Coordinates of C-alpha atoms in Angstrom, one line a residue:
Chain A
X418 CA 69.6 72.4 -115.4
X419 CA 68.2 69.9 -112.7
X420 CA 69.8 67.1 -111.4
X421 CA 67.8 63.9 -111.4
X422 CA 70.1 60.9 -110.1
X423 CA 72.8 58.6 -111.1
X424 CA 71.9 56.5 -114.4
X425 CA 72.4 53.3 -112.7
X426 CA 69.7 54.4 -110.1
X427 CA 67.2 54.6 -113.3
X428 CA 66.9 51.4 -114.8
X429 CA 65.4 51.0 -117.9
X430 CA 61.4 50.8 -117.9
X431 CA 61.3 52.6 -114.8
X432 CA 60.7 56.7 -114.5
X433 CA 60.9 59.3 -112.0
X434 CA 59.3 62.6 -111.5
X435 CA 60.9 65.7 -110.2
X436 CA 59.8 68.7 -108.9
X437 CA 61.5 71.1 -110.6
X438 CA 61.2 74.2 -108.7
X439 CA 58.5 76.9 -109.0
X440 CA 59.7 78.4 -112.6
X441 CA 58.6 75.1 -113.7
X442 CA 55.5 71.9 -113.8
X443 CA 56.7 68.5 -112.3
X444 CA 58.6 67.2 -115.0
X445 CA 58.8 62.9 -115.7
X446 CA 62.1 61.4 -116.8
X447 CA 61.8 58.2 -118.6
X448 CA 64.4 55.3 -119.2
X449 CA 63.2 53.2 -122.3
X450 CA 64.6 51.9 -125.6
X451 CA 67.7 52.3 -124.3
X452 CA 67.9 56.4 -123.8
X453 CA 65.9 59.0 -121.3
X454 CA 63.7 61.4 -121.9
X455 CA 61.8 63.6 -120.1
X456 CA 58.2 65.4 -120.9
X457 CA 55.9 67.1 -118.3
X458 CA 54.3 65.1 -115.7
X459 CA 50.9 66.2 -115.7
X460 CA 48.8 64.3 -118.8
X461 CA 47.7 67.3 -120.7
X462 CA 43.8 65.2 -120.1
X463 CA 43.4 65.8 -117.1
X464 CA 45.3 65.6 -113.7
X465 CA 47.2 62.4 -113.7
X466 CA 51.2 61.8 -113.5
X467 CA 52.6 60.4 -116.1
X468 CA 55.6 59.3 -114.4
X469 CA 53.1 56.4 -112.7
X470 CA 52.1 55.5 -116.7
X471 CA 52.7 52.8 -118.3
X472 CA 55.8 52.6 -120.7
X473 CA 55.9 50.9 -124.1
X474 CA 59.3 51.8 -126.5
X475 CA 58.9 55.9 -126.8
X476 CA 55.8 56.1 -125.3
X477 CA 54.0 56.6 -122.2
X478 CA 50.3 55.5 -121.4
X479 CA 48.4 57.8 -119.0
X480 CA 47.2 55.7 -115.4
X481 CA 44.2 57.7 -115.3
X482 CA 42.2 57.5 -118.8
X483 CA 45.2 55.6 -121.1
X484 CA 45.9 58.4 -123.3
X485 CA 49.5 57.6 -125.4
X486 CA 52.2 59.9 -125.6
X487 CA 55.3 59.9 -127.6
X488 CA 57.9 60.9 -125.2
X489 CA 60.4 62.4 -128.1
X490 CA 58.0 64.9 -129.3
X491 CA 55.8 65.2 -126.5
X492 CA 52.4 64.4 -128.7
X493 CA 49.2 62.3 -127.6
X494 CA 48.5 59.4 -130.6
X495 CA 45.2 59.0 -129.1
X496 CA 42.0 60.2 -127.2
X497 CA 40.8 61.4 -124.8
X498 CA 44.6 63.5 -124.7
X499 CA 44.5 65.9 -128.1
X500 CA 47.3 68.6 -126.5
X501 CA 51.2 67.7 -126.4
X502 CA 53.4 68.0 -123.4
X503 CA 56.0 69.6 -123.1
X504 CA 59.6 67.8 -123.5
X505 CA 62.7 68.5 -121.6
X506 CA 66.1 68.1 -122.9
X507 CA 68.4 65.6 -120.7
X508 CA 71.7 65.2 -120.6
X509 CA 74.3 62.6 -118.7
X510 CA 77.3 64.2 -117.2
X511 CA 80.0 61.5 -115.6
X512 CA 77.2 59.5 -115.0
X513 CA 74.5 61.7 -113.4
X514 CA 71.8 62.5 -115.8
X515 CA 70.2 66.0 -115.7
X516 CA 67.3 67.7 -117.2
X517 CA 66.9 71.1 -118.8
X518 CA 63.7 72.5 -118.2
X519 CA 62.2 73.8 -121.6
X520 CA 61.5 77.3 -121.5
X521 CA 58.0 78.4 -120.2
X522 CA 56.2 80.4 -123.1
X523 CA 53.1 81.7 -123.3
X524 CA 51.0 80.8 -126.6
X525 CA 51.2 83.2 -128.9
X526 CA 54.3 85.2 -127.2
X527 CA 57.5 83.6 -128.2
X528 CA 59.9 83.7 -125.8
X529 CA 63.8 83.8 -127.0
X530 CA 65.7 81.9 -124.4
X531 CA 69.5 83.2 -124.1
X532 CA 71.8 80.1 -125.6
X533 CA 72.5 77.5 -123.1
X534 CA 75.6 76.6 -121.7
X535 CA 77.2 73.9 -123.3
X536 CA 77.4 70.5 -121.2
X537 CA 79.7 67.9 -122.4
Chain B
X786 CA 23.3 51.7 -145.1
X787 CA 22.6 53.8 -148.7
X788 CA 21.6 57.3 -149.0
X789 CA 22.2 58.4 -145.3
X790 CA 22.7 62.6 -145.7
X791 CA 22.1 63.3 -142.5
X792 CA 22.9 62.3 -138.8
X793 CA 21.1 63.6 -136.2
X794 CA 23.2 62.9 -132.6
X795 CA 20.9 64.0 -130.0
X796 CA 23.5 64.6 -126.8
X797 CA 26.1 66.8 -127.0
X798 CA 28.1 65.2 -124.2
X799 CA 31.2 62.9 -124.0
X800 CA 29.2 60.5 -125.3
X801 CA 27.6 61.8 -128.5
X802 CA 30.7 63.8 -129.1
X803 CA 33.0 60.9 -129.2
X804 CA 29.9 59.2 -131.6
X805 CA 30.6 62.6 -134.1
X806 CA 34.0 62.2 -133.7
X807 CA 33.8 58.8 -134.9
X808 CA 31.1 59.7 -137.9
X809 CA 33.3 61.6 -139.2
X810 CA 36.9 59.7 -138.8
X811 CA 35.4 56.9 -140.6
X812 CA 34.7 58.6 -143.5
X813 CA 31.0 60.1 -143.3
X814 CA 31.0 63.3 -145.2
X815 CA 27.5 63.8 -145.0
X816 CA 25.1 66.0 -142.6
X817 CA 25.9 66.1 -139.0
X818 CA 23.6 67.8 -136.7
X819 CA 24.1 67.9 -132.8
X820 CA 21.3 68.6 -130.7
X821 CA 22.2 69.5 -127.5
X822 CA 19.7 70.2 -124.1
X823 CA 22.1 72.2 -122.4
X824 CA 23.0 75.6 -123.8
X825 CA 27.0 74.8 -123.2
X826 CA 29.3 72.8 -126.0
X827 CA 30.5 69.6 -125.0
X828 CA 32.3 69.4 -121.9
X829 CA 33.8 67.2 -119.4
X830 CA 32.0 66.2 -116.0
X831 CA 34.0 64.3 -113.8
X832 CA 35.9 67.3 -112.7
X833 CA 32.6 69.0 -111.7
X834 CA 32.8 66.8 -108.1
X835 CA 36.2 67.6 -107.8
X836 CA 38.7 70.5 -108.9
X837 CA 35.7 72.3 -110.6
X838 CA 34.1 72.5 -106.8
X839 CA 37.5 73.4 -104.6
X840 CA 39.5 75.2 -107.4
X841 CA 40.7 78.3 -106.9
X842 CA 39.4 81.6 -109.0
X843 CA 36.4 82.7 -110.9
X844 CA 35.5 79.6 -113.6
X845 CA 34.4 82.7 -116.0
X846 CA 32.4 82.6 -118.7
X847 CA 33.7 79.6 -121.1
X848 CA 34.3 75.9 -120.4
X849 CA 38.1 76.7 -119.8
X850 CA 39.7 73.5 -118.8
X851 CA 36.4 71.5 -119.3
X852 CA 35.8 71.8 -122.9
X853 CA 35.6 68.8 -124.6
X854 CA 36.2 70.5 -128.2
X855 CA 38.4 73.5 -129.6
X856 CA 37.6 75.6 -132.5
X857 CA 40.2 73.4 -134.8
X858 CA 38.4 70.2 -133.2
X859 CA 35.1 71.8 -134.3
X860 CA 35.9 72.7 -137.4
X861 CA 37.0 69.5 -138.2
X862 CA 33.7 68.2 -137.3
X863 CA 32.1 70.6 -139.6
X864 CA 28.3 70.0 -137.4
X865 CA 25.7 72.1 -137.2
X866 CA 25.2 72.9 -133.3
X867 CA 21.9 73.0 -132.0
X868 CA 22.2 74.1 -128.6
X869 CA 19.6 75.2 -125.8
X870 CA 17.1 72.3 -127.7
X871 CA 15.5 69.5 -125.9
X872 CA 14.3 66.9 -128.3
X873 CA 11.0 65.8 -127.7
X874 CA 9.7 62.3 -130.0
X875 CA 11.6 60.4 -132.0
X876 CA 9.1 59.2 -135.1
X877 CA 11.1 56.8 -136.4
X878 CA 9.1 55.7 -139.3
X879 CA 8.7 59.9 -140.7
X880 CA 12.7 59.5 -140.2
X881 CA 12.0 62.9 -138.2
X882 CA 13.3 64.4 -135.1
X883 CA 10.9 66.5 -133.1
X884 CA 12.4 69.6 -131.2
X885 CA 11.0 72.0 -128.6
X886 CA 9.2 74.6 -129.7
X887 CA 7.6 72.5 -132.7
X888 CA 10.8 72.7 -135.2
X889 CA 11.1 69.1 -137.1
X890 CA 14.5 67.9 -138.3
X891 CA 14.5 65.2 -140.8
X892 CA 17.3 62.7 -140.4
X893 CA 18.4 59.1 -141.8
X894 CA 20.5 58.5 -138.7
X895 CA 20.4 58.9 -135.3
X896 CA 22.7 58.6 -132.5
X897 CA 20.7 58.5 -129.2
X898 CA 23.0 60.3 -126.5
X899 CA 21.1 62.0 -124.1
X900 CA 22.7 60.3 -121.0
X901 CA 20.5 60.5 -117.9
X902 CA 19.3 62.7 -115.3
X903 CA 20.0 62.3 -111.6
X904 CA 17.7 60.8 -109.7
X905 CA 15.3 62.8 -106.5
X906 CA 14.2 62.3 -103.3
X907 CA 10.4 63.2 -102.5
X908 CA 11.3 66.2 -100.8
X909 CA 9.6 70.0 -100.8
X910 CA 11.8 72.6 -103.4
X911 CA 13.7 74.2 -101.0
X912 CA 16.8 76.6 -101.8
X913 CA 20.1 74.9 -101.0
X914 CA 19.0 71.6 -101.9
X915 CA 21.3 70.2 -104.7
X916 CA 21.7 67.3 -107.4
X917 CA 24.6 67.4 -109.2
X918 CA 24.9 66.2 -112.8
X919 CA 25.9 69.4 -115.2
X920 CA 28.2 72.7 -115.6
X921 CA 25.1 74.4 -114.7
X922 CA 24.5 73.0 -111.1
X923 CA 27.9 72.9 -110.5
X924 CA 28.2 76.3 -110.7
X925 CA 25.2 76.5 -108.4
X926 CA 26.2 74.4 -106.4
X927 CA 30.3 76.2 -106.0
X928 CA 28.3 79.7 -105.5
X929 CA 26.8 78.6 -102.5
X930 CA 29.7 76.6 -101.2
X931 CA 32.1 79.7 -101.3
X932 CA 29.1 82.0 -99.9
X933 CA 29.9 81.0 -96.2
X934 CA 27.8 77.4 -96.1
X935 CA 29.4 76.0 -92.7
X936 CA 27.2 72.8 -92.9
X937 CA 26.6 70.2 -95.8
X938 CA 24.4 67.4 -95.6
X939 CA 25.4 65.1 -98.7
X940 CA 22.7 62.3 -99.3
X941 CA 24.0 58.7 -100.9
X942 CA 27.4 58.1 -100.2
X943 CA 28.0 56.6 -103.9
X944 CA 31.1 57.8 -106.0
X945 CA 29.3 61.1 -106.9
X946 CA 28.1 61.4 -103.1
X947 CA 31.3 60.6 -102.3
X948 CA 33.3 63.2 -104.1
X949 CA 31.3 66.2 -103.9
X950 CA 31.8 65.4 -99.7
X951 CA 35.1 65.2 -100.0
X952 CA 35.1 69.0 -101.9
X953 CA 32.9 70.0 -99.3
X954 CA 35.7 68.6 -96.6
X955 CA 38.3 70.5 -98.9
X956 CA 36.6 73.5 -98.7
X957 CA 36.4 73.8 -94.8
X958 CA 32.6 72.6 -94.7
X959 CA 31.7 69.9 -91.7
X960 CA 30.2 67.2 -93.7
X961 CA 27.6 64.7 -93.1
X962 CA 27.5 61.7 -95.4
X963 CA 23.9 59.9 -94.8
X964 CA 23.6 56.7 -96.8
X965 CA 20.4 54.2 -96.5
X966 CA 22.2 51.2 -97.5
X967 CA 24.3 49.4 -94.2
X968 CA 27.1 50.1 -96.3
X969 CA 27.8 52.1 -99.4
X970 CA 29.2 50.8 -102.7
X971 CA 28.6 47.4 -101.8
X972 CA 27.4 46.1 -105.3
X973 CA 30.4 48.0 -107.1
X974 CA 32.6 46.8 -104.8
X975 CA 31.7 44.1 -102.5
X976 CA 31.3 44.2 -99.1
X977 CA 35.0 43.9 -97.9
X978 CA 36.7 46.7 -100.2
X979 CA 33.6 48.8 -100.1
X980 CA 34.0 49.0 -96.4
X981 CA 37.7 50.0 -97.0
X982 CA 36.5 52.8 -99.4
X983 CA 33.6 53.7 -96.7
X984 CA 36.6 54.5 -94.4
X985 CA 38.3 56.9 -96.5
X986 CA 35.2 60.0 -95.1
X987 CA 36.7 59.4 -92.1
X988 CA 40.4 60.2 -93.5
X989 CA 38.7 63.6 -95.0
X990 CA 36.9 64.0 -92.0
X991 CA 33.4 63.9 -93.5
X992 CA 30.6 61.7 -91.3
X993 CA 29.3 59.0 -92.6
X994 CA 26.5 57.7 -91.3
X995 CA 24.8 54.1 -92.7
X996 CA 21.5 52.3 -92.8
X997 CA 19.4 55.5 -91.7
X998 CA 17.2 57.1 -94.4
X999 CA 16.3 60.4 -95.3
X1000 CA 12.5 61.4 -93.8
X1001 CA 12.1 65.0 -94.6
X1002 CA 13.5 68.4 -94.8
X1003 CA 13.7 71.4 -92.3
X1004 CA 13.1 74.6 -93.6
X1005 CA 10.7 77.4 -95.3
X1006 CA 12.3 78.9 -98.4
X1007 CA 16.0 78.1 -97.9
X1008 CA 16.4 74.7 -96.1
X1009 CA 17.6 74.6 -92.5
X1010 CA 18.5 70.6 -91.7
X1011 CA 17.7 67.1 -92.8
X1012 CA 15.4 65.2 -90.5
X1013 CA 16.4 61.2 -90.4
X1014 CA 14.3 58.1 -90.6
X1015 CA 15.7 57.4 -87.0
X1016 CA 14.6 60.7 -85.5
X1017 CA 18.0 62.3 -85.3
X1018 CA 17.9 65.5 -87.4
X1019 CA 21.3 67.5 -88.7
X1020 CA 21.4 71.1 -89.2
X1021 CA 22.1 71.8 -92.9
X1022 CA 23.1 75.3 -95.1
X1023 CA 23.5 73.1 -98.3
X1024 CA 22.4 69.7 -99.2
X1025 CA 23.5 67.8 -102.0
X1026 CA 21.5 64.3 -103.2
X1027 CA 23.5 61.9 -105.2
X1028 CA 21.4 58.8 -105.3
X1029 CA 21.9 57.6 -108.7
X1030 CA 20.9 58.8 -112.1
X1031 CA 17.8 57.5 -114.7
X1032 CA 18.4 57.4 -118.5
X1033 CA 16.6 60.1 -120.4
X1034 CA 14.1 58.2 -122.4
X1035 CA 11.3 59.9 -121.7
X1036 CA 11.2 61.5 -125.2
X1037 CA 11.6 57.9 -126.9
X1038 CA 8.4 57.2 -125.3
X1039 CA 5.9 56.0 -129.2
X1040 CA 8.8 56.0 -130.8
X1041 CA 8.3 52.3 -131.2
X1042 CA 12.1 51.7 -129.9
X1043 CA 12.5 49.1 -127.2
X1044 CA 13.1 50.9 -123.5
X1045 CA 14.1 49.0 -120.4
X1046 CA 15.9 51.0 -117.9
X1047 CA 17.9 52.3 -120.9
X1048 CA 17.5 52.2 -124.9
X1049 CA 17.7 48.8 -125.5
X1050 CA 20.7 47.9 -127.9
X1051 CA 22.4 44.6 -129.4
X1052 CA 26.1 44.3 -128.2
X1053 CA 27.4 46.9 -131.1
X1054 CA 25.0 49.7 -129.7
X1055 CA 22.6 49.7 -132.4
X1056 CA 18.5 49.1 -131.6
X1057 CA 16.5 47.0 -133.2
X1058 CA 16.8 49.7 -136.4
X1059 CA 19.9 49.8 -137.8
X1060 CA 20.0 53.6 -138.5
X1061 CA 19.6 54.3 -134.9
X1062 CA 22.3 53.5 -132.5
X1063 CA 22.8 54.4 -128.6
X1064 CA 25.9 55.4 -126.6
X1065 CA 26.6 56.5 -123.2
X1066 CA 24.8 56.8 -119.7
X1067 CA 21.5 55.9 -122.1
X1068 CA 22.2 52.8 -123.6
X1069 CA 21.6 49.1 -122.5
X1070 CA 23.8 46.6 -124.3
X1071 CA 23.4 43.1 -124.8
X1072 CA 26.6 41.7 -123.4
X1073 CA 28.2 39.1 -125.9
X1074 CA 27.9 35.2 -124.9
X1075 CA 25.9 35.7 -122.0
X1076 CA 21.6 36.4 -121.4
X1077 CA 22.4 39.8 -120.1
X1078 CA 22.1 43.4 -120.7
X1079 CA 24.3 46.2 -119.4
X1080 CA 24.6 49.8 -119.3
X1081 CA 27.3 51.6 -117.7
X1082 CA 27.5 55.2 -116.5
X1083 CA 31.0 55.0 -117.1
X1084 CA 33.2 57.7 -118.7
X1085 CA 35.6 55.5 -120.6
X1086 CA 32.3 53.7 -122.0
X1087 CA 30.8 56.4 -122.6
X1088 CA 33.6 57.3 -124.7
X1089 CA 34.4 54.1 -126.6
X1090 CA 31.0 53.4 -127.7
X1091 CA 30.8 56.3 -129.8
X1092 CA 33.4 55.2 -132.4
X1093 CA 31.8 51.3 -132.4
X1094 CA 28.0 53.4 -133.3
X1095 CA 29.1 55.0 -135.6
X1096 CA 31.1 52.2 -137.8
X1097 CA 28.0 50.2 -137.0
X1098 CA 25.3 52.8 -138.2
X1099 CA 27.6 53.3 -140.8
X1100 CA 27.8 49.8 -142.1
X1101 CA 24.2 49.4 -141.6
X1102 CA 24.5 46.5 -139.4
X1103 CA 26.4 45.3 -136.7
X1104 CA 29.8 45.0 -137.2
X1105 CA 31.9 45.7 -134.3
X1106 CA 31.3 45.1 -131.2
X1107 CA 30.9 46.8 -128.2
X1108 CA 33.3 44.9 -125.2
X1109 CA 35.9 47.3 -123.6
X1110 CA 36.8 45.9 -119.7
X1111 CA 34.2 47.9 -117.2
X1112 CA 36.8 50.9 -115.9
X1113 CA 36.3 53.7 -113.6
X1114 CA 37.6 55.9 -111.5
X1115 CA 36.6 58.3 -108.6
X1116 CA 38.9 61.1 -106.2
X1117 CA 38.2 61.7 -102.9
X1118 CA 40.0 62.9 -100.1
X1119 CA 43.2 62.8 -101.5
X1120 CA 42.9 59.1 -102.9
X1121 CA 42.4 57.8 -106.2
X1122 CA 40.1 55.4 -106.6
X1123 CA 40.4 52.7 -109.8
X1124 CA 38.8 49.4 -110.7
X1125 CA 38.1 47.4 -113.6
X1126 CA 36.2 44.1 -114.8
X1127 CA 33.5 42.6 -114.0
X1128 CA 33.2 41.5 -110.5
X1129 CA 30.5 39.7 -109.0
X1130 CA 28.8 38.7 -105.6
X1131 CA 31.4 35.8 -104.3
X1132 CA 34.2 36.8 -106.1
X1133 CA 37.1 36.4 -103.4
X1134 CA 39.4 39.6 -103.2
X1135 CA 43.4 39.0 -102.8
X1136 CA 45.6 41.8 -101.7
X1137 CA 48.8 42.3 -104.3
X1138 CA 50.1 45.4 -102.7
X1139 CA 50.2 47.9 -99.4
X1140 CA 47.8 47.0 -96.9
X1141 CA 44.2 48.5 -96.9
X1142 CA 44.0 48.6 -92.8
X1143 CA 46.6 50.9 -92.2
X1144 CA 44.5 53.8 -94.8
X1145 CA 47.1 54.0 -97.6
X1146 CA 47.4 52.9 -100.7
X1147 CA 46.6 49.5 -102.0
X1148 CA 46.1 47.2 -104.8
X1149 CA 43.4 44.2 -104.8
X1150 CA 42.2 41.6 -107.0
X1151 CA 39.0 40.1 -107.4
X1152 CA 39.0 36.3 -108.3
X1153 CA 36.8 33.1 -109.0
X1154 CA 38.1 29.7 -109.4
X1155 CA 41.2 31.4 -109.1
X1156 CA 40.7 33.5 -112.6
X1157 CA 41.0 37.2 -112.3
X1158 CA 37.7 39.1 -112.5
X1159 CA 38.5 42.4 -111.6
X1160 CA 40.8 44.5 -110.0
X1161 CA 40.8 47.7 -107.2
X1162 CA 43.3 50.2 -106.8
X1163 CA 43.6 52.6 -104.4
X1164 CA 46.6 55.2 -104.6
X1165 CA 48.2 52.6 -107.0
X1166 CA 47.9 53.6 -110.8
X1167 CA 51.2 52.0 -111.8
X1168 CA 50.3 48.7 -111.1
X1169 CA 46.9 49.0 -111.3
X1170 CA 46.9 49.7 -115.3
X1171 CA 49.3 46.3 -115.3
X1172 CA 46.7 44.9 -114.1
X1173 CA 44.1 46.3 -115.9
X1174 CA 45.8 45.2 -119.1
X1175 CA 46.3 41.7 -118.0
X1176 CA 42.5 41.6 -116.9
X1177 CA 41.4 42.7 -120.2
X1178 CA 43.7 39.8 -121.7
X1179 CA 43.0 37.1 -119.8
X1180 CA 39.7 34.4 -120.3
X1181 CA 36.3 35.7 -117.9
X1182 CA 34.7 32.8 -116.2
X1183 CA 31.4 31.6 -118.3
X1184 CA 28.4 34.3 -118.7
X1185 CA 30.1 37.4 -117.1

C-alpha cells in the first residue's frame, strides 16, 4: 500500500495524483461526497490526468476532451471515453489515507493476487 | 422523414462515425453504409502530430491506440464498411451515391463527412516533402524522421505546423519553423497571446522565423533545402507544409447542394434537403441569431455534430441545434494548449493565473464590455475547464 497524505491535507473537492512506483500507472485520489477514492490517472481517451479534472459527486470530468467517469467503478458515462479505469482501494489508518494499488492483469490472463493484509 | 432504409455516411472519420453512432442510438434500425476514402477504419488524428510521431516502437499493422471503434463497438453499429472508395457525385434527385470505379449505391439519407484535405504550396513533387493529415502520411512522414533526417524545414507555424515541430524537436531534429504571416495564430488567438504561444518554439528549441515566405525548393529527386522569399535559403532532409486544410467538396460539385468554402448547412447541420446533413471539417453552419456561417476544424465539433445530424435527418427537419462553445486544444513542446469561445478582434485579454512572460503556465481570459468571450489556457486544465463551463453558461455579447 502507498501512502498518500494526512486527510486533513485533502479537502474535499480537491484530488491528488501519485506516482506509484514502476509496478504501477499514476494513480488519482479523489475527496468528494464525503469519502476518497482513487482510479488511474491517465483518462483511458487519450493522455490527460484526471487528477486536474473536474469533480462532480462520484465523478470525474476529463480536462482534455470532458469524458465522465464514475470514480467507484471506474466506468466512462460518456464519449469520447468508452474503456474504464482502473480503481484503487483506499484506506485511512490514524488519519493518513493510503491506497492499494489494484493488481496489474493482463486481459485475458487472470491474475490471483495472494490475500491482502488486513489494515484496520 | 418516412420510408428512409438506408443511410449512406460518406466519411469514415471522427466525424461520420460519431454521425453513425448517433443513427443508430436514436433508434434507426435501418440500412447503414459507411463509405470510407481511406483503406483504414475510423481512427483518431490528433495524436498523428504528437505521440504517434515521437513514440517509441513499431506502430504495426492495426490502428492500436488510434482506433476509433472496437469489434463490440462495430458490431453494435451493424454498418456495412465500404473502405478504399472515394465517392465521386452526389445525384441528389436519383437518391444515388456514385462510387469509384462506376458502382451506384442508392440511399434516402446521407450524411456528408468527408472532412478536408490539407492545403499545398506550388512547389515541384520532390521526395521528403510532407503534408500531414492521415494514418497514412504519418507513417510516411515517422519513416523518414527515424531514418536519420538531421534537418526539418516545417512550413506554417499554425497548431498542426506547430506540433509536428515540436516532434521533430522531440526527436533530436534542428527545426526551422517559416511562417508568412508577422506572427502566427494571430486570428485564433489575437495578437498578444498568439505572441506568447509563438514563444513556446523557442522553449523546444525549434526556429521560428516570421513574415518571410516560402519561394521555392532545392533539390532533384529528394529535396535538399527551402529557398526564402528574402533570399536566405535553409538546408532541409524533410519538409513538412501545414498551411491549412480545404473541405472536400469537390465531388458535390452538380449535385445541386449549396457550396461555399464548405457544405453549406442551417444551424442543425442539415442542407437545404432535409435528408442530407453535414458534419465535421466539411460543414458550414449557420450560426443561430447572428448573419453568419461557421465551420470549425475542430475535433470536439467534429464530434458533437454527429449526434445533432443524425436526430435532425431523422426527424426530417431541424430540430436540434447545432451550438457547443468553439474548443480546442493543441501539445507542443511539453505545453498544453486550450481555448474556448468565440473571441474576436478587440476583445481585451485579462490574466487569472501564472504569468505568461516568465514561459510557464497560465490562464487568460478574453473579454468585451467586460463579458467573458473566451478563454486560453496554457498548462492550466484545472481551471481552464472552470472556465470553460462558466463561458458556455454565461450571455455572448450580440451577433457572436
Amino acid at each position: 500500500m502507498i501512502p498518500v497524505c494526512r486527510i486533513e491535507d485533502l479537502p474535499e473537492g480537491e484530488s491528488v495524483r501519485i506516482e506509484a512506483g514502476d509496478a504501477t500507472a499514476p494513480i488519482a485520489v479523489f475527496h468528494t461526497d464525503g469519502a476518497f477514492y482513487a482510479i488511474d490517472d491517465t483518462c483511458s481517451h487519450q493522455d490527460a490526468s484526471l487528477s486536474d479534472g473536474w469533480l462532480e459527486g462520484c465523478y470525474v470530468e476529463c480536462p482534455l476532451h470532458a469524458a465522465l467517469f464514475d470514480l467507484r467503478s471506474g466506468e466512462p458515462t460518456c464519449l469520447p471515453a468508452r474503456k474504464p479505469v482502473r480503481t484503487h482501494a483506499v484506506t485511512v489508518v490514524d488519519g493518513m489515507l493510503y491506497v492499494h494499488p489494484a493488481v496489474q492483469t493482463v486481459p485475458g490472463r487472470p491474475v490471483h493476487a495472494a490475500p491482502e493484509e488486513a489494515v484496520a | 422523414m418516412t420510408a428512409v432504409r438506408t443511410v449512406t455516411v460518406v466519411g469514415a472519420s471522427l466525424a461520420g462515425l460519431h454521425a453513425a453512432r448517433g443513427l443508430r442510438s436514436q433508434g434507426y434500425d435501418g440500412r447503414l453504409v459507411v463509405v470510407g476514402e481511406e483503406h483504414h477504419r475510423p481512427y483518431d488524428r490528433p495524436p498523428l502530430s504528437k505521440e504517434f510521431l515521437t513514440g517509441d516502437g513499431d506502430p504495426g499493422e492495426g490502428l492500436g491506440p488510434l482506433a476509433l471503434t472496437d469489434p463490440e463497438d462495430e458490431a453494435e453499429l451493424d454498418a456495412e464498411w465500404l473502405l478504399g472508395v472515394r465517392a465521386e457525385a452526389l445525384d441528389t434527385a436519383a437518391g444515388e451515391l456514385r462510387l469509384a470505379g462506376g458502382r451506384a449505391l442508392r440511399t434516402d439519407g446521407v450524411v456528408i463527412a468527408t472532412g478536408a484535405t490539407p492545403r499545398t504550396l506550388p512547389l515541384p513533387p520532390l521526395d521528403g516533402v510532407h503534408t500531414l493529415r492521415t494514418l497514412d502520411d504519418a507513417l510516411r512522414l515517422r519513416a523518414e524522421l527515424r531514418a536519420g533526417a538531421e534537418r526539418a524545414v516545417v512550413i506554417g507555424a499554425g497548431f498542426i505546423g506547430a506540433e509536428v515541430a515540436s516532434s521533430c524537436a522531440a526527436l533530436g531534429l534542428d527545426v526551422t519553423v517559416v511562417e508568412a504571416a508577422p506572427l502566427p495564430l494571430v486570428p485564433q488567438l489575437g495578437e498578444e497571446m498568439a505572441r506568447v504561444c509563438a514563444g513556446l518554439h523557442a522553449r523546444g528549441g525549434a526556429t521560428l522565423l516570421c513574415g518571410t515566405g516560402v519561394a521555392g525548393l532545392r533539390g532533384a529527386g529528394r529535396v535538399t533545402g527551402v529557398e526564402l522569399t528574402d533570399g536566405r535559403a535553409l538546408p532541409a532532409d524533410v519538409v513538412v507544409v501545414g498551411v491549412g486544410v480545404r473541405p472536400v467538396t469537390g465531388w458535390l460539385e452538380g449535385s445541386g447542394l449549396a457550396l461555399d468554402d464548405g457544405v453549406r448547412c442551417d444551424e442543425g447541420c442539415v442542407t437545404a434537403l432535409p435528408n442530407v446533413v453535414a458534419v465535421g471539417d466539411v460543414a458550414r453552419l449557420d450560426r443561430p441569431g447572428t448573419a453568419r456561417t461557421v465551420r470549425a476544424e475542430h475535433w470536439t465539433s467534429g464530434m458533437l455534430q454527429g449526434d445533432v445530424a443524425a436526430r435532425n435527418l431523422l426527424a426530417g427537419s431541424t430540430v436540434e441545434r447545432f451550438d457547443a462553445l468553439p474548443y480546442f486544444w493543441s501539445d507542443q513542446y511539453g505545453a498544453r494548449i486550450q481555448y474556448a469561445g468565440r473571441r474576436e478582434p478587440g476583445d481585451t485579454v485579462r490574466i487569472l493565473d501564472g504569468d505568461p512572460a516568465d514561459g510557464g503556465g497560465f490562464l487568460a481570459v478574453y473579454e468585451r464590455d467586460a463579458i467573458p468571450t473566451a478563454a486560453l489556457g496554457v498548462d492550466r486544465p484545472r481551471p481552464f475547464m472552470r472556465l470553460r463551463r462558466e463561458l458556455a453558461r454565461a450571455p455572448q455579447p450580440a451577433g457572436r
